[in-house]
Each structure stands twice: as structure tokens, then as C-alpha cells.
Amino acid sequence: MPETLYGGVQNRRITIRDLQRATDAHERWAMLTAYDYSTARVFDEAGVPVLLVGDSAANVIYGYETTLPVTVDELLPLVRGVVRGTKRAMVVADMPFGSYQASPTQALENAARFMKDGGAQAVKLEGGHRVLPQVEALVNAGVPVMAHLGLTPQSVNAFGGYRVQGRGEEAAHRLVQDAKAMQQAGAFAVVLEVVPSELAREVSAQLHVPTIGIGAGPDCDAQVLVWQDMAGLRRGKAPRFVKRYADLAGVLLGAAQEFAADVRGREFPAPEHVFH
Ligand code: KIV
């Protein structure tokens, strides 16, 4: 009986070898973002094999408009919480803008903080050829690296907005070359964000390491969503690639309103909530 990612690995953390084995066996797998102990525990219990402490924390935790302002110091405590909340999931720490672009040394210093102080098992960084020396330095130092191509939000100002990437022959060719370079440099997986599904299919066919899609169609080896999008905690219009599996904002709103009404009406605390 082959060991599947979901059925087989129960008593230890998922490793990059497990992910590669699942990918080789054409087993699809999921990644979710996580930013705190309590939700990480739930996602770990749900069997989600990889949790990403994304720099999307800039938006969904800290309320910044883009991912650019968030720092290693702001992400580190979130990584620690997610690691403490999990027994099984691989925890990937996202390297924020300005924490790796300057040099391989800077990348290694900050990745080491996420692994030594945070307890993460891997890091993710954005970019293709331009971060090749960083990826090589990290991999040579024994740091598992997840690459991230396509609509890389840290480059939103260079892109002139959040728009589909890799459209047109030249851009598609560049993205394929970037993906191959990342794999060649030793990245264990490549996130493809908001690219045409035909291009994601081609990249997935050309790489042996897993591709992880977000807005990249059904042919990636794995899929990732920001958990607040997946569970409907983020209000407003979601991007087209998001599927909402719950209305958590509605549930929380109702609960908070009911609690406040109970306090106002002296319904809470009731006798069963009181010590004597
Ligand atoms: O920061 C993040 O949440 C991400 C995922 C969307 C891949 O990079």
C-alpha cells in the first residue's frame, strides 16, 4: 500500500521528501497560510501538510495595504506561534521585502532567524533569476527554499498593480526559465501566483519539483490560499481565484453582536458562569 501524504505521515512533521514523493505519485496537496497558534492547531488537525506564515500577514494581521512594510521582527512571533501550534505540518516562513534582496549574506542571516528563533522548517522568497545567488546560498547552507514566481506582491509597484503575469510569449518564456533556474538552484517547490493556467500547466510539466498554484489553474501539483480568504474572514470582493469555504466573518459578527447584547441585557454572565 503506497504511503500517501494525507494517510501516511501522522507522528512527525512533513518533510520536503514527503512533498516530493506525493508529487511524484501525482497526489495533489494543499497549503494554507497561518499566522497564529490557535488556527495553526486547527489546520494541523485538518491534515493540511504545509502552513505558510506569509508576508500576507502585512495585510490580514497588521492591516497594511501592501506586503511591503512588514518586517522580520513582525513575522517572527507569528512563526513561533504557528510552530508551537503544529506537530505535523511543515512550517514555511516568508522572507519579507528587504530581508533578502540585498545579498546572499542578508538572505542567510534572516533565514537563520526564522529557523533558529522561529523554528520554521523552510523559507519562501519571491523572484527568479534575480534571487538566484540568494537561493543557492540558502540551499548550500541547508535551508529548504520555496520559490515564488508570477504575481509576486512585493513587486507590486514594479508591476503597476496586481495583474496577471506571464501573458504573452516573451513573459511566459521568462517565467519558465525562472522556474527552471529556481529548481536548478535547489528550490524544493515553486509557488505560481496569478498566471494563465496554460502557462502553469507547462511549468508544472517541465519541473520535477512541485508547483503550488494560487490563481494558476488546476494543473499545479498543489494549491494555496490565504486562510482568511478560504474561510471568508476577509470581507469584500475576493479575487476570482478564491473559493470561500465558510462565512467566518458572518459567524464572528453574529457571535460578537449576541455577546454584546447579552451583556447589555444582563443575560451574561448567567448563574452557571458565576463562582461562589
Ligand atoms: O504571503 C502569502 O500569503 C503568499 C501566498 C499567497 C503564496 O505568499
mmCIF file of C-alpha atoms in Angstrom, residues 99-222:
data_model
loop_
_atom_site.group_PDB
_atom_site.id
_atom_site.type_symbol
_atom_site.label_atom_id
_atom_site.label_comp_id
_atom_site.label_asym_id
_atom_site.label_seq_id
_atom_site.Cartn_x
_atom_site.Cartn_y
_atom_site.Cartn_z
ATOM 1 C CA SER A 99 15.118 40.906 4.109
ATOM 2 C CA TYR A 100 16.929 39.052 1.301
ATOM 3 C CA GLN A 101 17.271 41.176 -1.855
ATOM 4 C CA ALA A 102 20.489 42.946 -0.822
ATOM 5 C CA SER A 103 22.769 39.904 -0.782
ATOM 6 C CA PRO A 104 23.044 36.163 -0.162
ATOM 7 C CA THR A 105 24.526 37.028 3.242
ATOM 8 C CA GLN A 106 21.479 39.094 4.179
ATOM 9 C CA ALA A 107 19.197 36.267 2.990
ATOM 10 C CA LEU A 108 21.098 33.718 5.055
ATOM 11 C CA GLU A 109 21.107 35.875 8.185
ATOM 12 C CA ASN A 110 17.348 36.407 8.065
ATOM 13 C CA ALA A 111 16.532 32.822 7.064
ATOM 14 C CA ALA A 112 18.621 31.704 10.038
ATOM 15 C CA ARG A 113 16.485 33.898 12.317
ATOM 16 C CA PHE A 114 13.314 32.263 11.028
ATOM 17 C CA MET A 115 14.785 28.804 11.552
ATOM 18 C CA LYS A 116 16.739 29.291 14.805
ATOM 19 C CA ASP A 117 14.474 31.783 16.611
ATOM 20 C CA GLY A 118 11.221 30.904 14.871
ATOM 21 C CA GLY A 119 11.530 27.136 14.444
ATOM 22 C CA ALA A 120 10.463 27.198 10.776
ATOM 23 C CA GLN A 121 11.461 24.266 8.589
ATOM 24 C CA ALA A 122 11.757 26.220 5.347
ATOM 25 C CA VAL A 123 11.622 29.734 3.905
ATOM 26 C CA LYS A 124 9.968 31.252 0.860
ATOM 27 C CA LEU A 125 11.210 34.150 -1.215
ATOM 28 C CA GLU A 126 9.965 35.950 -4.301
ATOM 29 C CA GLY A 127 11.705 36.284 -7.648
ATOM 30 C CA GLY A 128 13.506 34.268 -10.321
ATOM 31 C CA HIS A 129 16.981 34.794 -11.774
ATOM 32 C CA ARG A 130 17.500 37.961 -9.752
ATOM 33 C CA VAL A 131 17.496 35.999 -6.474
ATOM 34 C CA LEU A 132 19.448 33.017 -7.789
ATOM 35 C CA PRO A 133 22.557 33.741 -5.655
ATOM 36 C CA GLN A 134 20.323 34.002 -2.572
ATOM 37 C CA VAL A 135 18.589 30.676 -3.293
ATOM 38 C CA GLU A 136 21.926 28.954 -3.917
ATOM 39 C CA ALA A 137 23.408 30.326 -0.700
ATOM 40 C CA LEU A 138 20.411 29.207 1.349
ATOM 41 C CA VAL A 139 20.269 25.746 -0.199
ATOM 42 C CA ASN A 140 24.029 25.324 0.301
ATOM 43 C CA ALA A 141 23.520 26.221 3.948
ATOM 44 C CA GLY A 142 20.869 23.503 4.316
ATOM 45 C CA VAL A 143 17.829 25.788 4.221
ATOM 46 C CA PRO A 144 14.895 24.391 2.223
ATOM 47 C CA VAL A 145 13.729 27.140 -0.141
ATOM 48 C CA MET A 146 10.285 27.592 -1.661
ATOM 49 C CA ALA A 147 10.430 29.894 -4.692
ATOM 50 C CA HIS A 148 7.608 32.261 -5.698
ATOM 51 C CA LEU A 149 7.011 33.467 -9.277
ATOM 52 C CA GLY A 150 4.287 35.226 -11.248
ATOM 53 C CA LEU A 151 2.387 37.931 -9.411
ATOM 54 C CA THR A 152 4.899 38.411 -6.629
ATOM 55 C CA PRO A 153 3.198 41.022 -4.417
ATOM 56 C CA GLN A 154 6.475 42.519 -3.168
ATOM 57 C CA SER A 155 6.964 43.812 -6.745
ATOM 58 C CA VAL A 156 3.507 45.401 -6.999
ATOM 59 C CA ASN A 157 4.997 48.831 -7.703
ATOM 60 C CA ALA A 158 7.180 47.472 -10.485
ATOM 61 C CA PHE A 159 4.182 45.643 -11.999
ATOM 62 C CA GLY A 160 1.979 48.755 -11.758
ATOM 63 C CA GLY A 161 -0.752 46.881 -9.885
ATOM 64 C CA TYR A 162 -1.978 43.380 -9.127
ATOM 65 C CA ARG A 163 -2.324 41.948 -12.622
ATOM 66 C CA VAL A 164 -1.972 38.565 -14.286
ATOM 67 C CA GLN A 165 1.693 37.804 -15.025
ATOM 68 C CA GLY A 166 3.300 35.675 -17.748
ATOM 69 C CA ARG A 167 0.915 36.687 -20.520
ATOM 70 C CA GLY A 168 2.467 36.779 -23.985
ATOM 71 C CA GLU A 169 5.228 34.646 -25.421
ATOM 72 C CA GLU A 170 8.187 36.544 -24.019
ATOM 73 C CA ALA A 171 6.830 36.846 -20.474
ATOM 74 C CA ALA A 172 5.796 33.185 -20.492
ATOM 75 C CA HIS A 173 9.254 32.140 -21.685
ATOM 76 C CA ARG A 174 10.868 34.234 -18.949
ATOM 77 C CA LEU A 175 8.705 32.642 -16.290
ATOM 78 C CA VAL A 176 9.517 29.109 -17.476
ATOM 79 C CA GLN A 177 13.231 29.978 -17.424
ATOM 80 C CA ASP A 178 12.902 31.456 -13.925
ATOM 81 C CA ALA A 179 11.129 28.340 -12.680
ATOM 82 C CA LYS A 180 13.810 26.075 -14.143
ATOM 83 C CA ALA A 181 16.534 28.242 -12.619
ATOM 84 C CA MET A 182 14.887 28.002 -9.194
ATOM 85 C CA GLN A 183 14.679 24.217 -9.462
ATOM 86 C CA GLN A 184 18.286 24.047 -10.689
ATOM 87 C CA ALA A 185 19.373 26.160 -7.709
ATOM 88 C CA GLY A 186 17.753 23.640 -5.378
ATOM 89 C CA ALA A 187 14.336 25.124 -4.551
ATOM 90 C CA PHE A 188 12.078 22.313 -3.304
ATOM 91 C CA ALA A 189 8.854 23.876 -4.649
ATOM 92 C CA VAL A 190 7.723 26.829 -6.735
ATOM 93 C CA VAL A 191 4.653 28.952 -5.991
ATOM 94 C CA LEU A 192 2.959 30.261 -9.159
ATOM 95 C CA GLU A 193 0.705 33.209 -8.396
ATOM 96 C CA VAL A 194 -1.903 34.596 -10.819
ATOM 97 C CA VAL A 195 -0.576 33.285 -14.116
ATOM 98 C CA PRO A 196 -2.547 31.804 -17.035
ATOM 99 C CA SER A 197 -3.444 28.187 -16.313
ATOM 100 C CA GLU A 198 -1.875 27.055 -19.630
ATOM 101 C CA LEU A 199 1.453 28.520 -18.507
ATOM 102 C CA ALA A 200 1.170 26.937 -15.041
ATOM 103 C CA ARG A 201 0.481 23.597 -16.750
ATOM 104 C CA GLU A 202 3.602 23.979 -18.877
ATOM 105 C CA VAL A 203 5.777 24.937 -15.899
ATOM 106 C CA SER A 204 4.392 22.032 -13.874
ATOM 107 C CA ALA A 205 5.158 19.644 -16.732
ATOM 108 C CA GLN A 206 8.717 20.946 -17.101
ATOM 109 C CA LEU A 207 9.628 20.854 -13.395
ATOM 110 C CA HIS A 208 10.020 17.771 -11.257
ATOM 111 C CA VAL A 209 9.669 19.739 -8.010
ATOM 112 C CA PRO A 210 6.081 20.585 -7.037
ATOM 113 C CA THR A 211 4.367 23.720 -8.287
ATOM 114 C CA ILE A 212 1.951 25.354 -5.848
ATOM 115 C CA GLY A 213 -0.746 27.405 -7.531
ATOM 116 C CA ILE A 214 -2.704 30.414 -6.383
ATOM 117 C CA GLY A 215 -4.771 31.740 -9.244
ATOM 118 C CA ALA A 216 -2.793 29.447 -11.551
ATOM 119 C CA GLY A 217 -5.411 26.879 -12.519
ATOM 120 C CA PRO A 218 -5.914 23.195 -11.803
ATOM 121 C CA ASP A 219 -2.701 21.706 -13.169
ATOM 122 C CA CYS A 220 -0.335 22.724 -10.384
ATOM 123 C CA ASP A 221 0.764 19.937 -8.054
ATOM 124 C CA ALA A 222 -0.560 21.771 -5.005
#
